[in-house]
Amino acid sequence: MTLKHSISKKWQRVTESRYTIAFVVISIIQAITLITLQIRILSRNTNIFLSILDQEECSLASQIFACLMFESIMFVVFNLYLLYFCLNAIFHQNFVQLYTIIVINGIEVILGIIQMIGVKINVTKIESNCPNIQIDYTIKSYELPHIIALAIIAITLGALFFGKLSQQLDWDIYKKIGGDIEVRKRYKTILIFEMLLKIDLFFVILYGSITAPLVFYDFVTSYDQYNTGFKVFVFVCLSILILVFFFQALAYKSIRKEWKVGMIIFIIFWIFALLDFCYLTIDFGILMIKLGIYSWAILLCILIICAILTFIYAIIVTRNFNKGLKKYLNKKKKTEQKESNILPDNDDNIKDVQDIEDGSGAKAHSENEYNDPADILAKEEC
């Protein structure tokens, strides 16, 4: 597939209906708005950090605000990846991924509230331990607008998804897979697994781009202080994080080809990756809680949950091989337009989308849900 053809198909997905267009536009607005507000918070924390950096009588203050700066950078990376997650869901019509985005938006609202509470608790702690330091952090001008924006966008995207967009995407899955309930369930299992892989990759990127450089710097500067066993352990942990990229690529390839050996190799590797994630969660989670960065500790716990679910769904997906899905996942070029995830640009599909938008398609879909798949296909042939 050429780059031009790939871009054309993605654009067709975005412009498929006014609901997909609205979802993409709101997702872009979400990223721009939330990143801008987080940069404001980061700028405030940086200014406070620089103003108290030279005050040796209270090193706690500079340590806390250094971590708060780290937290703001984490949120910026989080929102950049969330934008990719939203666009990717539309490009590939991943119904499960879109549903997860709504959940993630709700979690981000909670994390925003925790961020605000954490700032207040930490400033109180600093002023209690260091009476000579007075910090003007003005939550109402920084954290509060961020939380309000989070809530408004989360509600808007939720209303859009649970309105017509979910019906449209569910109908698209029906058109691609057909009416076989078991095949549809197996297909949605693959969508869940692929969505979990993307979430796992986000945490690896987040750790690799923000935390790993600091750990590596500390490890290099204090290299002689560590014993050989610990050095090997750190090297293995970092190697596993890097290998996640390669083994995830193996998992995607194995799904398309229904290659059990590849999935078994991935599952074995994922056991070690899960142990690595657990170590990072315990090690850095405790440290972040001590420093008052509660949002990072919560994200690490979510990482463990997603990693465990990835392991479980990898096994389920592997057990579903050779049960009728391969013909939908591994299409030949000559049937690409007919069976592709991207809806062909013809009158029938345009009519289907219009039916969804005016409600008639949703009604037809609802009726189909209660009919036998064979009856549905027979009616379509007539």
mmCIF file of C-alpha atoms in Angstrom:
data_model
loop_
_atom_site.group_PDB
_atom_site.id
_atom_site.type_symbol
_atom_site.label_atom_id
_atom_site.label_comp_id
_atom_site.label_asym_id
_atom_site.label_seq_id
_atom_site.Cartn_x
_atom_site.Cartn_y
_atom_site.Cartn_z
ATOM 1 C CA MET A 1 0.000 0.000 0.000
ATOM 2 C CA THR A 2 1.472 3.357 -1.037
ATOM 3 C CA LEU A 3 1.687 6.314 1.320
ATOM 4 C CA LYS A 4 -0.818 8.257 -0.788
ATOM 5 C CA HIS A 5 -3.283 5.359 -0.703
ATOM 6 C CA SER A 6 -2.831 4.960 3.057
ATOM 7 C CA ILE A 7 -3.455 8.662 3.707
ATOM 8 C CA SER A 8 -6.488 8.576 1.412
ATOM 9 C CA LYS A 9 -8.012 5.683 3.343
ATOM 10 C CA LYS A 10 -7.374 7.334 6.704
ATOM 11 C CA TRP A 11 -8.945 10.556 5.457
ATOM 12 C CA GLN A 12 -11.964 8.582 4.256
ATOM 13 C CA ARG A 13 -12.347 7.146 7.753
ATOM 14 C CA VAL A 14 -12.188 10.600 9.325
ATOM 15 C CA THR A 15 -14.764 12.076 6.921
ATOM 16 C CA GLU A 16 -17.031 9.025 6.899
ATOM 17 C CA SER A 17 -19.751 10.871 8.822
ATOM 18 C CA ARG A 18 -20.255 14.054 10.763
ATOM 19 C CA TYR A 19 -19.801 12.061 13.983
ATOM 20 C CA THR A 20 -16.333 10.806 13.063
ATOM 21 C CA ILE A 21 -15.384 14.330 11.981
ATOM 22 C CA ALA A 22 -16.671 15.738 15.274
ATOM 23 C CA PHE A 23 -14.773 13.115 17.282
ATOM 24 C CA VAL A 24 -11.484 13.886 15.524
ATOM 25 C CA VAL A 25 -11.935 17.663 15.802
ATOM 26 C CA ILE A 26 -12.785 17.457 19.517
ATOM 27 C CA SER A 27 -9.807 15.142 20.094
ATOM 28 C CA ILE A 28 -7.465 17.683 18.493
ATOM 29 C CA ILE A 29 -9.029 20.510 20.526
ATOM 30 C CA GLN A 30 -8.645 18.356 23.630
ATOM 31 C CA ALA A 31 -4.932 17.821 23.015
ATOM 32 C CA ILE A 32 -4.212 21.490 22.276
ATOM 33 C CA THR A 33 -6.243 22.777 25.242
ATOM 34 C CA LEU A 34 -4.974 20.337 27.864
ATOM 35 C CA ILE A 35 -1.345 20.559 26.757
ATOM 36 C CA THR A 36 -1.530 24.367 26.852
ATOM 37 C CA LEU A 37 -2.993 24.319 30.368
ATOM 38 C CA GLN A 38 -0.367 21.817 31.541
ATOM 39 C CA ILE A 39 2.422 23.957 30.089
ATOM 40 C CA ARG A 40 1.049 26.872 32.160
ATOM 41 C CA ILE A 41 1.200 24.682 35.272
ATOM 42 C CA LEU A 42 4.699 23.529 34.310
ATOM 43 C CA SER A 43 5.806 27.140 33.830
ATOM 44 C CA ARG A 44 4.491 28.104 37.281
ATOM 45 C CA ASN A 45 6.178 25.111 38.944
ATOM 46 C CA THR A 46 9.437 25.878 37.131
ATOM 47 C CA ASN A 47 9.393 29.504 38.280
ATOM 48 C CA ILE A 48 8.754 28.451 41.882
ATOM 49 C CA PHE A 49 11.485 25.803 41.644
ATOM 50 C CA LEU A 50 14.023 28.352 40.387
ATOM 51 C CA SER A 51 13.038 30.870 43.075
ATOM 52 C CA ILE A 52 13.636 28.412 45.950
ATOM 53 C CA LEU A 53 16.527 26.463 44.438
ATOM 54 C CA ASP A 54 19.213 28.495 46.232
ATOM 55 C CA GLN A 55 17.550 28.254 49.649
ATOM 56 C CA GLU A 56 19.675 25.513 51.195
ATOM 57 C CA GLU A 57 17.789 25.583 54.494
ATOM 58 C CA CYS A 58 14.915 23.726 52.849
ATOM 59 C CA SER A 59 15.995 21.309 50.143
ATOM 60 C CA LEU A 60 12.619 19.558 50.479
ATOM 61 C CA ALA A 61 10.898 22.412 48.634
ATOM 62 C CA SER A 62 13.111 22.195 45.563
ATOM 63 C CA GLN A 63 12.802 18.385 45.480
ATOM 64 C CA ILE A 64 9.007 18.523 45.604
ATOM 65 C CA PHE A 65 8.668 21.131 42.868
ATOM 66 C CA ALA A 66 11.170 19.282 40.701
ATOM 67 C CA CYS A 67 8.827 16.288 40.941
ATOM 68 C CA LEU A 68 5.799 18.488 40.212
ATOM 69 C CA MET A 69 7.570 19.664 37.058
ATOM 70 C CA PHE A 70 8.098 16.018 36.178
ATOM 71 C CA GLU A 71 4.370 15.397 36.746
ATOM 72 C CA SER A 72 3.371 18.190 34.348
ATOM 73 C CA ILE A 73 5.702 16.841 31.652
ATOM 74 C CA MET A 74 4.120 13.434 32.193
ATOM 75 C CA PHE A 75 0.653 14.906 31.560
ATOM 76 C CA VAL A 76 1.869 16.591 28.352
ATOM 77 C CA VAL A 77 3.205 13.270 27.043
ATOM 78 C CA PHE A 78 -0.016 11.596 28.192
ATOM 79 C CA ASN A 79 -2.180 13.983 26.153
ATOM 80 C CA LEU A 80 0.005 13.680 23.063
ATOM 81 C CA TYR A 81 -0.336 9.911 23.173
ATOM 82 C CA LEU A 82 -4.070 10.197 23.856
ATOM 83 C CA LEU A 83 -4.433 12.211 20.638
ATOM 84 C CA TYR A 84 -2.677 9.425 18.740
ATOM 85 C CA PHE A 85 -4.920 6.899 20.506
ATOM 86 C CA CYS A 86 -8.059 8.791 19.398
ATOM 87 C CA LEU A 87 -6.955 9.169 15.775
ATOM 88 C CA ASN A 88 -5.797 5.552 15.602
ATOM 89 C CA ALA A 89 -9.187 4.376 16.859
ATOM 90 C CA ILE A 90 -10.968 6.241 14.049
ATOM 91 C CA PHE A 91 -8.459 5.156 11.389
ATOM 92 C CA HIS A 92 -8.961 1.485 12.288
ATOM 93 C CA GLN A 93 -12.587 1.676 13.455
ATOM 94 C CA ASN A 94 -11.643 0.114 16.780
ATOM 95 C CA PHE A 95 -14.929 0.246 18.691
ATOM 96 C CA VAL A 96 -13.298 -1.089 21.864
ATOM 97 C CA GLN A 97 -10.517 1.487 21.702
ATOM 98 C CA LEU A 98 -13.021 4.334 21.402
ATOM 99 C CA TYR A 99 -14.904 3.028 24.418
ATOM 100 C CA THR A 100 -11.600 2.897 26.319
ATOM 101 C CA ILE A 101 -10.894 6.524 25.377
ATOM 102 C CA ILE A 102 -14.071 7.555 27.192
ATOM 103 C CA VAL A 103 -12.876 5.648 30.266
ATOM 104 C CA ILE A 104 -9.399 7.207 29.985
ATOM 105 C CA ASN A 105 -10.928 10.694 29.846
ATOM 106 C CA GLY A 106 -12.783 9.942 33.066
ATOM 107 C CA ILE A 107 -9.562 8.712 34.682
ATOM 108 C CA GLU A 108 -7.748 11.848 33.514
ATOM 109 C CA VAL A 109 -10.343 14.018 35.267
ATOM 110 C CA ILE A 110 -9.604 12.101 38.480
ATOM 111 C CA LEU A 111 -5.856 12.475 37.918
ATOM 112 C CA GLY A 112 -6.331 16.225 37.393
ATOM 113 C CA ILE A 113 -8.131 16.493 40.733
ATOM 114 C CA ILE A 114 -5.388 14.435 42.392
ATOM 115 C CA GLN A 115 -2.780 16.725 40.830
ATOM 116 C CA MET A 116 -4.520 19.768 42.337
ATOM 117 C CA ILE A 117 -4.819 18.140 45.769
ATOM 118 C CA GLY A 118 -1.185 17.004 45.576
ATOM 119 C CA VAL A 119 0.026 20.557 44.925
ATOM 120 C CA LYS A 120 -1.940 21.872 47.891
ATOM 121 C CA ILE A 121 -0.674 19.111 50.210
ATOM 122 C CA ASN A 122 2.938 19.583 49.118
ATOM 123 C CA VAL A 123 2.869 23.361 49.493
ATOM 124 C CA THR A 124 1.371 22.976 52.980
ATOM 125 C CA LYS A 125 4.135 20.492 53.833
ATOM 126 C CA ILE A 126 6.828 22.881 52.585
ATOM 127 C CA GLU A 127 5.454 25.893 54.460
ATOM 128 C CA SER A 128 5.138 23.786 57.618
ATOM 129 C CA ASN A 129 8.727 22.522 57.485
ATOM 130 C CA CYS A 130 10.176 25.759 56.117
ATOM 131 C CA PRO A 131 8.403 28.735 57.760
ATOM 132 C CA ASN A 132 10.622 31.222 55.914
ATOM 133 C CA ILE A 133 9.281 30.107 52.537
ATOM 134 C CA GLN A 134 5.943 31.419 51.280
ATOM 135 C CA ILE A 135 4.714 29.999 47.973
ATOM 136 C CA ASP A 136 2.065 31.631 45.796
ATOM 137 C CA TYR A 137 0.759 28.699 43.768
ATOM 138 C CA THR A 138 -2.773 30.018 42.917
ATOM 139 C CA ILE A 139 -4.656 26.790 42.207
ATOM 140 C CA LYS A 140 -7.710 28.718 40.986
ATOM 141 C CA SER A 141 -5.718 30.157 38.091
ATOM 142 C CA TYR A 142 -3.925 26.972 37.068
ATOM 143 C CA GLU A 143 -5.177 23.549 38.225
ATOM 144 C CA LEU A 144 -8.876 24.473 38.401
ATOM 145 C CA PRO A 145 -9.197 25.557 34.717
ATOM 146 C CA HIS A 146 -7.399 22.346 33.770
ATOM 147 C CA ILE A 147 -9.927 20.219 35.675
ATOM 148 C CA ILE A 148 -12.901 22.131 34.228
ATOM 149 C CA ALA A 149 -11.560 21.670 30.685
ATOM 150 C CA LEU A 150 -10.992 17.957 31.360
ATOM 151 C CA ALA A 151 -14.552 17.498 32.592
ATOM 152 C CA ILE A 152 -16.180 19.405 29.709
ATOM 153 C CA ILE A 153 -14.229 17.512 27.038
ATOM 154 C CA ALA A 154 -14.803 14.142 28.725
ATOM 155 C CA ILE A 155 -18.567 14.738 28.854
ATOM 156 C CA THR A 156 -18.653 15.974 25.238
ATOM 157 C CA LEU A 157 -16.749 12.982 23.851
ATOM 158 C CA GLY A 158 -18.798 10.610 25.994
ATOM 159 C CA ALA A 159 -22.083 12.035 24.716
ATOM 160 C CA LEU A 160 -20.836 11.854 21.124
ATOM 161 C CA PHE A 161 -19.655 8.261 21.457
ATOM 162 C CA PHE A 162 -22.708 6.885 23.237
ATOM 163 C CA GLY A 163 -24.928 8.698 20.748
ATOM 164 C CA LYS A 164 -24.612 7.889 17.051
ATOM 165 C CA LEU A 165 -20.886 7.118 16.799
ATOM 166 C CA SER A 166 -21.046 3.824 18.701
ATOM 167 C CA GLN A 167 -23.980 2.683 16.529
ATOM 168 C CA GLN A 168 -22.111 3.589 13.357
ATOM 169 C CA LEU A 169 -18.948 1.704 14.347
ATOM 170 C CA ASP A 170 -20.862 -1.322 15.573
ATOM 171 C CA TRP A 171 -22.684 -1.384 12.234
ATOM 172 C CA ASP A 172 -19.356 -1.167 10.387
ATOM 173 C CA ILE A 173 -18.103 -4.214 12.300
ATOM 174 C CA TYR A 174 -21.275 -6.082 11.355
ATOM 175 C CA LYS A 175 -20.766 -5.208 7.680
ATOM 176 C CA LYS A 176 -17.179 -6.413 7.804
ATOM 177 C CA ILE A 177 -17.551 -9.593 9.869
ATOM 178 C CA GLY A 178 -21.167 -10.483 9.185
ATOM 179 C CA GLY A 179 -23.836 -11.777 11.523
ATOM 180 C CA ASP A 180 -21.979 -14.724 13.095
ATOM 181 C CA ILE A 181 -22.096 -13.888 16.808
ATOM 182 C CA GLU A 182 -19.115 -16.084 17.736
ATOM 183 C CA VAL A 183 -16.912 -14.610 15.001
ATOM 184 C CA ARG A 184 -17.876 -11.097 16.115
ATOM 185 C CA LYS A 185 -16.919 -11.956 19.698
ATOM 186 C CA ARG A 186 -13.552 -13.310 18.575
ATOM 187 C CA TYR A 187 -12.968 -10.211 16.460
ATOM 188 C CA LYS A 188 -13.745 -7.910 19.399
ATOM 189 C CA THR A 189 -11.320 -9.961 21.507
ATOM 190 C CA ILE A 190 -8.586 -9.100 19.006
ATOM 191 C CA LEU A 191 -9.593 -5.419 19.161
ATOM 192 C CA ILE A 192 -9.287 -5.516 22.960
ATOM 193 C CA PHE A 193 -5.863 -7.170 22.764
ATOM 194 C CA GLU A 194 -4.569 -4.633 20.229
ATOM 195 C CA MET A 195 -5.922 -1.791 22.357
ATOM 196 C CA LEU A 196 -4.115 -3.177 25.438
ATOM 197 C CA LEU A 197 -0.874 -3.380 23.457
ATOM 198 C CA LYS A 198 -1.173 0.334 22.628
ATOM 199 C CA ILE A 199 -1.771 1.234 26.283
ATOM 200 C CA ASP A 200 1.215 -0.860 27.385
ATOM 201 C CA LEU A 201 3.335 0.856 24.754
ATOM 202 C CA PHE A 202 2.243 4.249 26.072
ATOM 203 C CA PHE A 203 3.588 3.444 29.528
ATOM 204 C CA VAL A 204 6.858 2.175 28.066
ATOM 205 C CA ILE A 205 7.230 5.393 26.047
ATOM 206 C CA LEU A 206 6.285 7.484 29.089
ATOM 207 C CA TYR A 207 8.870 5.745 31.240
ATOM 208 C CA GLY A 208 11.472 5.723 28.489
ATOM 209 C CA SER A 209 11.107 9.413 27.619
ATOM 210 C CA ILE A 210 10.883 10.844 31.138
ATOM 211 C CA THR A 211 12.050 8.485 33.881
ATOM 212 C CA ALA A 212 14.627 6.242 32.209
ATOM 213 C CA PRO A 213 17.072 9.089 31.351
ATOM 214 C CA LEU A 214 17.120 10.157 35.014
ATOM 215 C CA VAL A 215 17.645 6.580 36.183
ATOM 216 C CA PHE A 216 20.376 6.052 33.598
ATOM 217 C CA TYR A 217 22.128 9.278 34.669
ATOM 218 C CA ASP A 218 22.021 8.250 38.327
ATOM 219 C CA PHE A 219 23.235 4.766 37.416
ATOM 220 C CA VAL A 220 26.211 6.094 35.409
ATOM 221 C CA THR A 221 27.272 8.715 37.970
ATOM 222 C CA SER A 222 27.035 6.212 40.846
ATOM 223 C CA TYR A 223 28.219 3.199 38.857
ATOM 224 C CA ASP A 224 31.076 2.273 41.215
ATOM 225 C CA GLN A 225 28.745 2.230 44.229
ATOM 226 C CA TYR A 226 26.607 -0.634 42.896
ATOM 227 C CA ASN A 227 27.536 -4.304 43.032
ATOM 228 C CA THR A 228 27.720 -6.485 39.928
ATOM 229 C CA GLY A 229 24.388 -8.189 40.600
ATOM 230 C CA PHE A 230 22.503 -4.890 40.733
ATOM 231 C CA LYS A 231 24.230 -3.648 37.574
ATOM 232 C CA VAL A 232 23.127 -6.766 35.686
ATOM 233 C CA PHE A 233 19.606 -6.397 37.093
ATOM 234 C CA VAL A 234 19.291 -2.779 35.905
ATOM 235 C CA PHE A 235 20.644 -3.718 32.471
ATOM 236 C CA VAL A 236 18.086 -6.551 32.154
ATOM 237 C CA CYS A 237 15.195 -4.274 33.219
ATOM 238 C CA LEU A 238 16.092 -1.597 30.674
ATOM 239 C CA SER A 239 16.621 -4.234 27.967
ATOM 240 C CA ILE A 240 13.140 -5.657 28.572
ATOM 241 C CA LEU A 241 11.601 -2.198 28.137
ATOM 242 C CA ILE A 242 13.369 -1.795 24.787
ATOM 243 C CA LEU A 243 12.388 -5.306 23.669
ATOM 244 C CA VAL A 244 8.702 -4.512 24.270
ATOM 245 C CA PHE A 245 8.663 -2.666 20.917
ATOM 246 C CA PHE A 246 9.945 -5.701 19.012
ATOM 247 C CA PHE A 247 7.750 -8.271 20.727
ATOM 248 C CA GLN A 248 4.646 -6.141 20.252
ATOM 249 C CA ALA A 249 5.437 -6.049 16.524
ATOM 250 C CA LEU A 250 5.718 -9.846 16.679
ATOM 251 C CA ALA A 251 2.294 -10.047 18.352
ATOM 252 C CA TYR A 252 0.635 -7.894 15.662
ATOM 253 C CA LYS A 253 2.205 -9.994 12.904
ATOM 254 C CA SER A 254 1.236 -13.251 14.611
ATOM 255 C CA ILE A 255 -2.401 -12.153 14.924
ATOM 256 C CA ARG A 256 -2.704 -11.368 11.217
ATOM 257 C CA LYS A 257 -1.133 -14.683 10.209
ATOM 258 C CA GLU A 258 -2.668 -16.659 13.102
ATOM 259 C CA TRP A 259 0.846 -17.862 13.934
ATOM 260 C CA LYS A 260 0.670 -19.693 17.262
ATOM 261 C CA VAL A 261 4.441 -20.018 17.684
ATOM 262 C CA GLY A 262 4.839 -16.240 17.450
ATOM 263 C CA MET A 263 2.105 -15.659 20.033
ATOM 264 C CA ILE A 264 3.600 -18.260 22.391
ATOM 265 C CA ILE A 265 6.971 -16.491 22.139
ATOM 266 C CA PHE A 266 5.225 -13.187 22.912
ATOM 267 C CA ILE A 267 3.380 -14.683 25.907
ATOM 268 C CA ILE A 268 6.625 -16.067 27.364
ATOM 269 C CA PHE A 269 8.342 -12.702 26.919
ATOM 270 C CA TRP A 270 5.368 -10.890 28.437
ATOM 271 C CA ILE A 271 5.806 -12.839 31.687
ATOM 272 C CA PHE A 272 9.247 -11.234 32.086
ATOM 273 C CA ALA A 273 7.879 -7.850 30.989
ATOM 274 C CA LEU A 274 5.131 -8.107 33.613
ATOM 275 C CA LEU A 275 7.708 -8.863 36.322
ATOM 276 C CA ASP A 276 9.718 -5.856 35.126
ATOM 277 C CA PHE A 277 6.627 -3.621 35.277
ATOM 278 C CA CYS A 278 5.884 -4.860 38.802
ATOM 279 C CA TYR A 279 9.403 -3.982 39.930
ATOM 280 C CA LEU A 280 9.154 -0.500 38.412
ATOM 281 C CA THR A 281 5.756 0.034 40.013
ATOM 282 C CA ILE A 282 6.945 -0.967 43.469
ATOM 283 C CA ASP A 283 10.239 0.917 43.214
ATOM 284 C CA PHE A 284 9.048 4.178 41.671
ATOM 285 C CA GLY A 285 5.504 4.020 43.020
ATOM 286 C CA ILE A 286 6.681 4.111 46.629
ATOM 287 C CA LEU A 287 9.156 6.885 45.821
ATOM 288 C CA MET A 288 6.496 9.004 44.104
ATOM 289 C CA ILE A 289 4.053 8.554 46.977
ATOM 290 C CA LYS A 290 6.740 9.723 49.415
ATOM 291 C CA LEU A 291 7.331 12.780 47.245
ATOM 292 C CA GLY A 292 3.595 13.469 46.938
ATOM 293 C CA ILE A 293 3.261 12.661 43.204
ATOM 294 C CA TYR A 294 0.192 10.476 43.590
ATOM 295 C CA SER A 295 -0.923 10.599 39.945
ATOM 296 C CA TRP A 296 2.248 8.803 38.814
ATOM 297 C CA ALA A 297 1.680 6.050 41.386
ATOM 298 C CA ILE A 298 -1.894 5.585 40.108
ATOM 299 C CA LEU A 299 -0.709 5.378 36.496
ATOM 300 C CA LEU A 300 1.808 2.701 37.467
ATOM 301 C CA CYS A 301 -0.981 0.663 39.076
ATOM 302 C CA ILE A 302 -3.010 1.004 35.866
ATOM 303 C CA LEU A 303 0.054 -0.235 33.964
ATOM 304 C CA ILE A 304 0.103 -3.446 36.015
ATOM 305 C CA ILE A 305 -3.622 -4.023 35.453
ATOM 306 C CA CYS A 306 -3.267 -3.499 31.687
ATOM 307 C CA ALA A 307 -0.178 -5.722 31.518
ATOM 308 C CA ILE A 308 -2.021 -8.546 33.299
ATOM 309 C CA LEU A 309 -5.013 -8.153 30.964
ATOM 310 C CA THR A 310 -2.628 -8.205 27.987
ATOM 311 C CA PHE A 311 -1.260 -11.552 29.161
ATOM 312 C CA ILE A 312 -4.772 -12.979 29.603
ATOM 313 C CA TYR A 313 -6.063 -11.735 26.241
ATOM 314 C CA ALA A 314 -2.923 -12.958 24.469
ATOM 315 C CA ILE A 315 -3.845 -16.469 25.592
ATOM 316 C CA ILE A 316 -7.506 -16.013 24.572
ATOM 317 C CA VAL A 317 -6.558 -14.655 21.135
ATOM 318 C CA THR A 318 -4.158 -17.557 20.567
ATOM 319 C CA ARG A 319 -6.855 -20.088 21.465
ATOM 320 C CA ASN A 320 -9.163 -18.444 18.907
ATOM 321 C CA PHE A 321 -6.808 -19.108 16.003
ATOM 322 C CA ASN A 322 -8.134 -21.224 13.117
ATOM 323 C CA LYS A 323 -11.751 -20.455 13.991
ATOM 324 C CA GLY A 324 -12.793 -18.374 10.996
ATOM 325 C CA LEU A 325 -11.131 -14.978 11.545
ATOM 326 C CA LYS A 326 -8.047 -15.258 9.354
ATOM 327 C CA LYS A 327 -9.913 -14.444 6.134
ATOM 328 C CA TYR A 328 -10.963 -11.103 7.655
ATOM 329 C CA LEU A 329 -7.543 -10.238 9.104
ATOM 330 C CA ASN A 330 -5.263 -11.297 6.242
ATOM 331 C CA LYS A 331 -6.857 -10.080 3.014
ATOM 332 C CA LYS A 332 -5.466 -10.406 -0.475
ATOM 333 C CA LYS A 333 -4.823 -7.259 -2.484
ATOM 334 C CA LYS A 334 -7.445 -8.089 -5.086
ATOM 335 C CA THR A 335 -10.166 -8.088 -2.412
ATOM 336 C CA GLU A 336 -8.712 -5.251 -0.357
ATOM 337 C CA GLN A 337 -11.337 -2.665 -1.247
ATOM 338 C CA LYS A 338 -14.204 -5.080 -0.750
ATOM 339 C CA GLU A 339 -13.156 -6.481 2.627
ATOM 340 C CA SER A 340 -10.966 -3.690 3.987
ATOM 341 C CA ASN A 341 -11.497 -2.025 7.326
ATOM 342 C CA ILE A 342 -11.869 1.172 5.292
ATOM 343 C CA LEU A 343 -15.294 1.466 3.779
ATOM 344 C CA PRO A 344 -15.161 1.818 -0.028
ATOM 345 C CA ASP A 345 -16.326 5.116 -1.378
ATOM 346 C CA ASN A 346 -19.476 3.968 -3.172
ATOM 347 C CA ASP A 347 -23.143 4.825 -3.047
ATOM 348 C CA ASP A 348 -24.161 1.868 -0.864
ATOM 349 C CA ASN A 349 -21.753 2.772 1.903
ATOM 350 C CA ILE A 350 -22.606 6.454 1.726
ATOM 351 C CA LYS A 351 -26.251 5.498 2.121
ATOM 352 C CA ASP A 352 -25.383 3.309 5.143
ATOM 353 C CA VAL A 353 -23.642 6.219 6.842
ATOM 354 C CA GLN A 354 -26.526 8.552 6.064
ATOM 355 C CA ASP A 355 -28.924 5.995 7.530
ATOM 356 C CA ILE A 356 -26.878 5.919 10.718
ATOM 357 C CA GLU A 357 -26.910 9.708 10.913
ATOM 358 C CA ASP A 358 -30.674 10.061 10.481
ATOM 359 C CA GLY A 359 -31.421 7.089 12.736
ATOM 360 C CA SER A 360 -32.798 4.627 10.197
ATOM 361 C CA GLY A 361 -29.557 2.673 10.064
ATOM 362 C CA ALA A 362 -29.500 2.408 13.831
ATOM 363 C CA LYS A 363 -33.016 1.072 13.739
ATOM 364 C CA ALA A 364 -32.129 -1.515 11.109
ATOM 365 C CA HIS A 365 -29.088 -2.474 13.104
ATOM 366 C CA SER A 366 -31.139 -2.837 16.252
ATOM 367 C CA GLU A 367 -33.544 -5.128 14.415
ATOM 368 C CA ASN A 368 -30.649 -7.197 13.102
ATOM 369 C CA GLU A 369 -29.305 -7.748 16.598
ATOM 370 C CA TYR A 370 -32.362 -9.817 17.462
ATOM 371 C CA ASN A 371 -32.459 -11.880 14.260
ATOM 372 C CA ASP A 372 -30.559 -14.999 13.419
ATOM 373 C CA PRO A 373 -27.394 -14.102 11.428
ATOM 374 C CA ALA A 374 -28.371 -16.560 8.678
ATOM 375 C CA ASP A 375 -31.738 -14.831 8.305
ATOM 376 C CA ILE A 376 -30.029 -11.449 8.058
ATOM 377 C CA LEU A 377 -27.685 -12.630 5.332
ATOM 378 C CA ALA A 378 -30.573 -14.279 3.475
ATOM 379 C CA LYS A 379 -32.533 -11.031 3.563
ATOM 380 C CA GLU A 380 -29.520 -9.104 2.286
ATOM 381 C CA GLU A 381 -29.120 -11.527 -0.632
ATOM 382 C CA CYS A 382 -32.768 -11.009 -1.588
#
